[in-house]
mmCIF file of C-alpha atoms in Angstrom:
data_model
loop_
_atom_site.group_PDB
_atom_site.id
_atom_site.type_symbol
_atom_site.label_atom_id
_atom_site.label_comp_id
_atom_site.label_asym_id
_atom_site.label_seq_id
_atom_site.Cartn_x
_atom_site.Cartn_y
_atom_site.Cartn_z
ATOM 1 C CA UNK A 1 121.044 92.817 92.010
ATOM 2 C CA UNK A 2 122.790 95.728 90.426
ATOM 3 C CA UNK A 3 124.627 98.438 91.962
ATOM 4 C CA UNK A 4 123.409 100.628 94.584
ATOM 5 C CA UNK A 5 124.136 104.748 93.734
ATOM 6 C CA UNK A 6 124.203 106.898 96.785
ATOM 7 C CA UNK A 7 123.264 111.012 96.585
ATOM 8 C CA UNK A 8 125.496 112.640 99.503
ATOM 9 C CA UNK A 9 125.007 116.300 100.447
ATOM 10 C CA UNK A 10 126.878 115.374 104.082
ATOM 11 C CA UNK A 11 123.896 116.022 105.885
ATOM 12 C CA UNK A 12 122.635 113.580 108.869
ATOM 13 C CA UNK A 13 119.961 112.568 106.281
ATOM 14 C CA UNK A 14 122.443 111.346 103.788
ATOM 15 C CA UNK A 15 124.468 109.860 106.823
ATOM 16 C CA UNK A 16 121.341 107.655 108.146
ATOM 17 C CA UNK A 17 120.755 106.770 103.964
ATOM 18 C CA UNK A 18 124.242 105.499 104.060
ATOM 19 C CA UNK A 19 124.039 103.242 106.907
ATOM 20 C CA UNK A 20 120.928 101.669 105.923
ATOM 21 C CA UNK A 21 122.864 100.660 102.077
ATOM 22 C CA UNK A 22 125.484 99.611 103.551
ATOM 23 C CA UNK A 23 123.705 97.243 105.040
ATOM 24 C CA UNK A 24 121.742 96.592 101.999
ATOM 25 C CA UNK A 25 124.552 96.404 99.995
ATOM 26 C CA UNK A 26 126.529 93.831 102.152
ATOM 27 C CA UNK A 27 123.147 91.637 102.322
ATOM 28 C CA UNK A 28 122.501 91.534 98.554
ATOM 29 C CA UNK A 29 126.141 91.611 97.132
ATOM 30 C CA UNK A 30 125.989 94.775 95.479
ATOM 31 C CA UNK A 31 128.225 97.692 95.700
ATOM 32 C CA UNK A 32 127.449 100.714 96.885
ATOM 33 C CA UNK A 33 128.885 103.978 95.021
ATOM 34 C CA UNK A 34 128.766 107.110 96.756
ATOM 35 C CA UNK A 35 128.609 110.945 94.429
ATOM 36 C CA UNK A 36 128.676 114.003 96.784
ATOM 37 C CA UNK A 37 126.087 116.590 95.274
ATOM 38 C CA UNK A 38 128.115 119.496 96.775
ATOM 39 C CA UNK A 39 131.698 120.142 97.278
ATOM 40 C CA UNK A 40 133.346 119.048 100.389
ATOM 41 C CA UNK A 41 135.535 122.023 100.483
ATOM 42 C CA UNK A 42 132.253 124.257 100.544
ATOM 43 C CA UNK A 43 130.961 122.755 103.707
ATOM 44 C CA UNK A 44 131.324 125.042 106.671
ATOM 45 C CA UNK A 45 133.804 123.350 108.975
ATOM 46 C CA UNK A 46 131.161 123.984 112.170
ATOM 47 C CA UNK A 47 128.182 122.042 110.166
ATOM 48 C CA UNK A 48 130.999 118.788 109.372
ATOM 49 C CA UNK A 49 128.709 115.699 110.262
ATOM 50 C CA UNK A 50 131.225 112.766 111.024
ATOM 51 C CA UNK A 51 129.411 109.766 111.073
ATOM 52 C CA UNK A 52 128.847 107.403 113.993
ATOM 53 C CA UNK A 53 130.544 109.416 116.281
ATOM 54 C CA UNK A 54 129.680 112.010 118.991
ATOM 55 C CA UNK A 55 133.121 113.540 119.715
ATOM 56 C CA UNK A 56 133.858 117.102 119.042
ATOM 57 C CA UNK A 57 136.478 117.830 116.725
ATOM 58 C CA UNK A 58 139.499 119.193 117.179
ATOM 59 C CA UNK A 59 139.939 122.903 116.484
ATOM 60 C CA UNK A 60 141.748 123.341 113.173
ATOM 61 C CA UNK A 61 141.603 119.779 112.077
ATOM 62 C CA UNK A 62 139.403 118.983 109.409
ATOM 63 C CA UNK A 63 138.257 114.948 108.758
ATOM 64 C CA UNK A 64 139.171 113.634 105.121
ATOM 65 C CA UNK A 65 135.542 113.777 102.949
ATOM 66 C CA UNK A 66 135.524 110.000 102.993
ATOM 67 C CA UNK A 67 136.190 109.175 106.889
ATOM 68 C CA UNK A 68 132.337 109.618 107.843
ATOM 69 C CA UNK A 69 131.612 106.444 105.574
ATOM 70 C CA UNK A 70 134.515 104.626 106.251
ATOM 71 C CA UNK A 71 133.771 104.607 110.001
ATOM 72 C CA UNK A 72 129.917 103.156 109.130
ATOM 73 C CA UNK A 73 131.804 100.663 107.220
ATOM 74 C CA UNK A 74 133.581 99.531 110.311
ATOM 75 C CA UNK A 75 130.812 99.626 112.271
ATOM 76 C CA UNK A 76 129.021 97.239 109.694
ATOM 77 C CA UNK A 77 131.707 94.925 109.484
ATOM 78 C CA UNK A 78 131.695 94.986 113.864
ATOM 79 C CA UNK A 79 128.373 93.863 114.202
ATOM 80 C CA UNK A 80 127.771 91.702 111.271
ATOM 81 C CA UNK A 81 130.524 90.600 109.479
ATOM 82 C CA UNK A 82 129.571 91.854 106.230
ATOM 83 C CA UNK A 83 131.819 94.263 104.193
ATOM 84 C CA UNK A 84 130.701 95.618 101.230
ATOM 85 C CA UNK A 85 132.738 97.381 98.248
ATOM 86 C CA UNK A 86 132.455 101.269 98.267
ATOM 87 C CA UNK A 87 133.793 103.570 95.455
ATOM 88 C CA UNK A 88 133.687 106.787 95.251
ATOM 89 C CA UNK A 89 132.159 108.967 92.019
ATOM 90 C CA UNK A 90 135.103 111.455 91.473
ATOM 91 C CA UNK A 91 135.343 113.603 88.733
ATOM 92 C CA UNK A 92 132.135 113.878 87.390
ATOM 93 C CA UNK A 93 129.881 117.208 88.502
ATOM 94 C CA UNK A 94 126.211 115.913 89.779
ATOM 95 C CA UNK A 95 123.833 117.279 87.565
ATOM 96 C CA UNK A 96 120.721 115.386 86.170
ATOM 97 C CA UNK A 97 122.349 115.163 82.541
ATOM 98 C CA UNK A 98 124.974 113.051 83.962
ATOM 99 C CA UNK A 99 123.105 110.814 85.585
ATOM 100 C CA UNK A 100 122.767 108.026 82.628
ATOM 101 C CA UNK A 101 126.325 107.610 81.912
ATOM 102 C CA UNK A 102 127.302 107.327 85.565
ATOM 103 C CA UNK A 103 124.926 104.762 86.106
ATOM 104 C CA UNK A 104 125.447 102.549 82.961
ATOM 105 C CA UNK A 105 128.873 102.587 83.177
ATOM 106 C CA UNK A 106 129.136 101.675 87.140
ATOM 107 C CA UNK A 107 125.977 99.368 86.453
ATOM 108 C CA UNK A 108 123.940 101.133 88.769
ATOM 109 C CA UNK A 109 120.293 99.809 89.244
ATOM 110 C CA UNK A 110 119.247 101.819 92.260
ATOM 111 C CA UNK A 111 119.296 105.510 93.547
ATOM 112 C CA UNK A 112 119.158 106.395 97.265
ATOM 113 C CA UNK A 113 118.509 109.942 98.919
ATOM 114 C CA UNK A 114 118.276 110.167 102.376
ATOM 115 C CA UNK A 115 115.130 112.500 103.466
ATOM 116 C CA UNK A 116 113.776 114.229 106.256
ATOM 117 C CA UNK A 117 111.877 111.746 108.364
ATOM 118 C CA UNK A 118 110.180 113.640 111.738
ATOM 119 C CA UNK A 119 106.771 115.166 111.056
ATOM 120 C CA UNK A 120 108.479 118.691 111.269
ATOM 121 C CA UNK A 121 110.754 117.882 108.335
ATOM 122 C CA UNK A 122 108.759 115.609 106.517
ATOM 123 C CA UNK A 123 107.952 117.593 102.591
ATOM 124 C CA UNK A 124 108.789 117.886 99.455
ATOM 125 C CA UNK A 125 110.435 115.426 97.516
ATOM 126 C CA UNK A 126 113.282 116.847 96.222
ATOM 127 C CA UNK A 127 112.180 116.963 91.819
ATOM 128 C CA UNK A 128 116.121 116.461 91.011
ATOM 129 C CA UNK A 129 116.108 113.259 92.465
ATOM 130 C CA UNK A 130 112.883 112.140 90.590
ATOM 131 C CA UNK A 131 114.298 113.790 87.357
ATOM 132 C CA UNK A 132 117.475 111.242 88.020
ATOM 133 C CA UNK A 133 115.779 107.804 87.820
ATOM 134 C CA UNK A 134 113.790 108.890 85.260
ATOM 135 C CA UNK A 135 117.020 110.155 82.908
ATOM 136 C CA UNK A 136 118.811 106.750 84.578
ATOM 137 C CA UNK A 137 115.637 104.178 84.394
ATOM 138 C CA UNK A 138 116.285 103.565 87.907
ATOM 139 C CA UNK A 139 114.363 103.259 90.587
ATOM 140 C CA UNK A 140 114.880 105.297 93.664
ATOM 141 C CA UNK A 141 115.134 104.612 97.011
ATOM 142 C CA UNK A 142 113.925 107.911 99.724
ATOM 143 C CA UNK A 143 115.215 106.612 103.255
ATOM 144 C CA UNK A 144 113.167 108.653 106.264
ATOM 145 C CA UNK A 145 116.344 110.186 108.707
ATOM 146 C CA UNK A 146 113.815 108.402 111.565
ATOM 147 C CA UNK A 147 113.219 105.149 109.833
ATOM 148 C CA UNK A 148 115.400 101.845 112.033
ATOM 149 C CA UNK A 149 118.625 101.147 110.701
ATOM 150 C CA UNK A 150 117.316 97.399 109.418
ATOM 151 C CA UNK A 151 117.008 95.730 106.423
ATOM 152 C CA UNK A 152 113.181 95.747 105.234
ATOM 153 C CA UNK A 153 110.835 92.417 105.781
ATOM 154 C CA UNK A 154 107.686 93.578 104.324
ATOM 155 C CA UNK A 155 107.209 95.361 101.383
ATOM 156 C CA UNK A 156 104.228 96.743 99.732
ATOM 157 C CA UNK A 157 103.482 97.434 95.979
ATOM 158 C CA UNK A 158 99.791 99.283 95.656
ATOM 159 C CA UNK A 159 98.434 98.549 91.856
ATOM 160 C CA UNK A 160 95.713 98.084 89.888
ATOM 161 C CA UNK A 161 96.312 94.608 88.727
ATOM 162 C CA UNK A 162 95.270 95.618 85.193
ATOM 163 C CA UNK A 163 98.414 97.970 85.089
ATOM 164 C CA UNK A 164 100.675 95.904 87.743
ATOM 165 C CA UNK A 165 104.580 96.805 86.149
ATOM 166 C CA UNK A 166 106.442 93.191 85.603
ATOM 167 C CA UNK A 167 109.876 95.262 86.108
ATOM 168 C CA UNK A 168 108.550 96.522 89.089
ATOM 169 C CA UNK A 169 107.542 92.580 90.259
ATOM 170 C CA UNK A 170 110.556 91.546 89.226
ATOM 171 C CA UNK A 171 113.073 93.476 91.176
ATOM 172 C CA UNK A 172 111.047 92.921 94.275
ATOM 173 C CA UNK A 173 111.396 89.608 93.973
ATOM 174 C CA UNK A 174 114.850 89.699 93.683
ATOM 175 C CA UNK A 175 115.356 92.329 96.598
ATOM 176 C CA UNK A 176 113.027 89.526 98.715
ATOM 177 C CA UNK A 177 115.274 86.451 97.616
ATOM 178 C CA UNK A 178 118.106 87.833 99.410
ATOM 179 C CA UNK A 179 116.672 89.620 102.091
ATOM 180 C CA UNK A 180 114.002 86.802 103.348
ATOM 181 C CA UNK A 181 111.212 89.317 102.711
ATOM 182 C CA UNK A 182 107.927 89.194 101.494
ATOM 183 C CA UNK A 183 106.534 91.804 98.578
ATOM 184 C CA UNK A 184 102.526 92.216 99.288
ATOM 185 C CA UNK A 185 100.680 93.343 96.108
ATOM 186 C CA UNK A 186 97.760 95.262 97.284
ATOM 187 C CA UNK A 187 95.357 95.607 94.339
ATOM 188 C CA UNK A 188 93.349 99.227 95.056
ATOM 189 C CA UNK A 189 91.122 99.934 91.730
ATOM 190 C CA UNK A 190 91.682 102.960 90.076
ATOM 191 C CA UNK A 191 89.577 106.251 89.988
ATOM 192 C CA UNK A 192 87.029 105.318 87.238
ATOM 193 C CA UNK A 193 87.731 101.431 86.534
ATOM 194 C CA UNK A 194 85.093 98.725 88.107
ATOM 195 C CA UNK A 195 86.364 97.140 91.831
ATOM 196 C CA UNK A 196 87.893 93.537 90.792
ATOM 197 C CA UNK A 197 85.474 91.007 92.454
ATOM 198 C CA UNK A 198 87.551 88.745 94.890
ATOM 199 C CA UNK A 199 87.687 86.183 92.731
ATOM 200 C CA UNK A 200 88.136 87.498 89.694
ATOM 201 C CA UNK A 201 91.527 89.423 91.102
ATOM 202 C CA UNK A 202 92.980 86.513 92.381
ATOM 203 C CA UNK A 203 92.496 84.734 88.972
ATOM 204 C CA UNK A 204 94.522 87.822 87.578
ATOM 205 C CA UNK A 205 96.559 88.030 90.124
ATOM 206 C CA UNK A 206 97.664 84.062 89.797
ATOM 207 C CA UNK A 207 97.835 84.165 85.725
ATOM 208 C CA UNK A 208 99.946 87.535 85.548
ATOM 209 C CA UNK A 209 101.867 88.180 88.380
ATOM 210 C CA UNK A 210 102.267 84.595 90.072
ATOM 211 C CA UNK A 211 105.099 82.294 88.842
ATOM 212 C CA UNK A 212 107.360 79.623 90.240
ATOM 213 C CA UNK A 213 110.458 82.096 90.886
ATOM 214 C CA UNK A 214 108.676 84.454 92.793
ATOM 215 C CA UNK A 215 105.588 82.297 94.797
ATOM 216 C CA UNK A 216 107.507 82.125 98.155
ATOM 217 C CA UNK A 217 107.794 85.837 98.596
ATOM 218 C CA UNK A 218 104.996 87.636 96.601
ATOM 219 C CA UNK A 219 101.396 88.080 98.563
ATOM 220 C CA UNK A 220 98.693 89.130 97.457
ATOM 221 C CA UNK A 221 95.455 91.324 98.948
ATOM 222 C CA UNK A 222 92.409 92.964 97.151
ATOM 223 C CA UNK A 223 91.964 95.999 98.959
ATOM 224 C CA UNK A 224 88.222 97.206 98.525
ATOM 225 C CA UNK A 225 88.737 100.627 100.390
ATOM 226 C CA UNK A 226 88.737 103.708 97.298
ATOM 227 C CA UNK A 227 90.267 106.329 99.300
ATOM 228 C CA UNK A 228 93.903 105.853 97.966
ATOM 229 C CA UNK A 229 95.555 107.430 101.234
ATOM 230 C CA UNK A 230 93.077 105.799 103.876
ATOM 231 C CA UNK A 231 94.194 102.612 102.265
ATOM 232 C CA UNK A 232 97.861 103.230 102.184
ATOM 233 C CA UNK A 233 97.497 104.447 105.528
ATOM 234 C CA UNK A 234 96.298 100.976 106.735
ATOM 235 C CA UNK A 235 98.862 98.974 104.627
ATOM 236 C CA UNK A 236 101.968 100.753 106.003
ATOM 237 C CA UNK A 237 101.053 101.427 109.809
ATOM 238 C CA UNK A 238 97.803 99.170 110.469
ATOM 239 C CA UNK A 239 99.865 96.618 108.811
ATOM 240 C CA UNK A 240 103.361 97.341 109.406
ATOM 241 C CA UNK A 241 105.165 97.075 106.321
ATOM 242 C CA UNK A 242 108.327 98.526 106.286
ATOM 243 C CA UNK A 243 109.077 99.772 102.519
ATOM 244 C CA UNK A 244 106.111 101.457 100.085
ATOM 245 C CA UNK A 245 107.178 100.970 96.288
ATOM 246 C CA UNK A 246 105.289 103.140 93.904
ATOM 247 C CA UNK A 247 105.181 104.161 90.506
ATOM 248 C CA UNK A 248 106.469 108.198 89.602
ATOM 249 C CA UNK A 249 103.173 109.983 88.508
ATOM 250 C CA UNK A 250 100.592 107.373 88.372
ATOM 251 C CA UNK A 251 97.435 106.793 89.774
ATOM 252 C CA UNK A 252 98.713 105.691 93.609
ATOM 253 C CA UNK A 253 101.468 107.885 93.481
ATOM 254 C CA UNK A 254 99.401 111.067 92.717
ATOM 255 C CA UNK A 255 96.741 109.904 94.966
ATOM 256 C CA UNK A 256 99.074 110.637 97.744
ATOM 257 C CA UNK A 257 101.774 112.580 96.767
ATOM 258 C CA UNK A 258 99.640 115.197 94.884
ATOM 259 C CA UNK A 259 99.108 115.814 91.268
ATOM 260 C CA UNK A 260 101.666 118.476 90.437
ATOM 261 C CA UNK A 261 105.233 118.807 91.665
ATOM 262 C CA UNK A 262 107.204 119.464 94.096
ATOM 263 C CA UNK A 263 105.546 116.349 95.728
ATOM 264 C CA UNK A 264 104.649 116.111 99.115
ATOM 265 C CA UNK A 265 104.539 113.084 101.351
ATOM 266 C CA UNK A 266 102.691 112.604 104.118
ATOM 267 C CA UNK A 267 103.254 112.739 107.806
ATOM 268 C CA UNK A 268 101.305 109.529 108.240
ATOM 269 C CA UNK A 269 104.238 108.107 105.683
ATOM 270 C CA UNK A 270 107.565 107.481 107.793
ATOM 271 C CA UNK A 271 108.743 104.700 106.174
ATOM 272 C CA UNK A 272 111.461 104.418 102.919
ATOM 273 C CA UNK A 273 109.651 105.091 99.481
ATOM 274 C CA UNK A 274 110.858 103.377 96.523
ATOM 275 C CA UNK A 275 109.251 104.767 93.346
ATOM 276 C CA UNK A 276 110.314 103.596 89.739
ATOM 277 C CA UNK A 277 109.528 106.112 87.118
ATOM 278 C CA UNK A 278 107.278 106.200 85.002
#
């Protein structure tokens, strides 16, 4: 697993994202690098989030920019032992163009923006962020501010089998290897192409996707509902999986994001998006 690459704009979403790669840096080995989109110095000292801590600060004191994730690091290391390596991306302004080079040169294979989570807040997704793994090649990681600080068991990848990514299989499988979860391909037909008779998709599903590195984690279901959002509806809260990995701007995605940007996600959707671009 490569490098995790965390956006931080200091807000209580970008807190919560933090938490929830710390801990999925310490399970998987990586390390986490964190690149403030904003200037510390800009923040209004009233709107200061410190993280993990309730306390009212003191009048005229102002925390260092780094304390809020040191103190989720301790709080890690209290309750589970794990402690994994944070660095800090200093020097370099965040803008889209510099993306590429930050991530080849910290050998970063995953984004992570915290998000509004509540059905109030719930929206847009921000298009920077999507620009970012696109000029990167990595995948990104959207973490709900109301989604449970845990590590994710069940994962979901909606596909057509006939245009299932191997990249995409491929670092779920990893990312379930180390995190004793299971990846569920759920084959939904595309707008246009033939439904894959039972067997038929499970013949496909065995010959292209199956192999003996991934068998004990990867699942597979051949969904015969059409409506794309009725049948991610029932995959993430009928059947309570915990992380929805998508594909920027195809089929699924569009289905139930919308078909031009700024994207919108549901507010039957409260659970972390990973979408790999295109």
């Amino acid at each position: 697993m490569k490098n995790f690459l965390l956006f931080n704009d200091f807000s209580s979403e970008a807190e919560h994202a933090a938490e929830i790669t710390l801990l999925l840096a310490g399970k998987t080995g990586a390390n986490l690098y964190v690149w403030n989109t904003i200037e510390y110095a800009s923040i209004p000292k009233a709107e200061l989030v410190i993280a993990g801590t309730n306390e009212e600060e003191v009048p005229g004191i102002q925390a260092d920019k780094h304390t809020w994730i040191e103190k989720l690091e301790s709080k890690l290391n209290w309750e589970t032992g794990l402690r994994p390596v944070v660095h800090f991306i200093e020097g370099v302004n965040y803008v889209t163009d510099n993306v590429l080079s930050v991530a080849k040169k910290y050998d970063v294979g995953l984004l992570v923006r915290g998000i509004g989570g509540d059905a109030k807040h719930t929206g847009y997704i921000e298009a920077n962020i999507l620009r970012s793994a696109t000029k990167s090649g990595c995948p990104v990681l959207l973490i709900p501010k109301d989604f449970s600080y845990k590590v994710f068991e069940k994962m979901v990848y909606p596909t057509d089998l006939r245009f299932c990514r191997r990249d995409v299989v491929v670092f779920l499988t990893q990312m379930a290897q180390m995190l004793s979860a299971s990846v569920l391909i759920a084959n939904i037909s595309e707008k246009g192409l033939p439904y894959m008779e039972e067997n038929y998709a499970k013949s496909v599903f065995e010959d292209a996707v199956l192999n003996p590195l991934n068998h004990d984690y990867i699942y597979f279901s051949n969904i015969k509902e059409r409506d794309v959002p009725k049948a991610l509806d029932i995959l993430v809260n009928d059947m309570k999986n915990d992380l929805l990995v998508m594909v920027n701007n195809k089929f699924h995605f569009n289905e139930m994001m919308g078909h031009d940007s700024p994207y919108v996600i549901p507010e039957n959707i409260r659970i972390p998006l990973l979408i790999f671009p295109s």
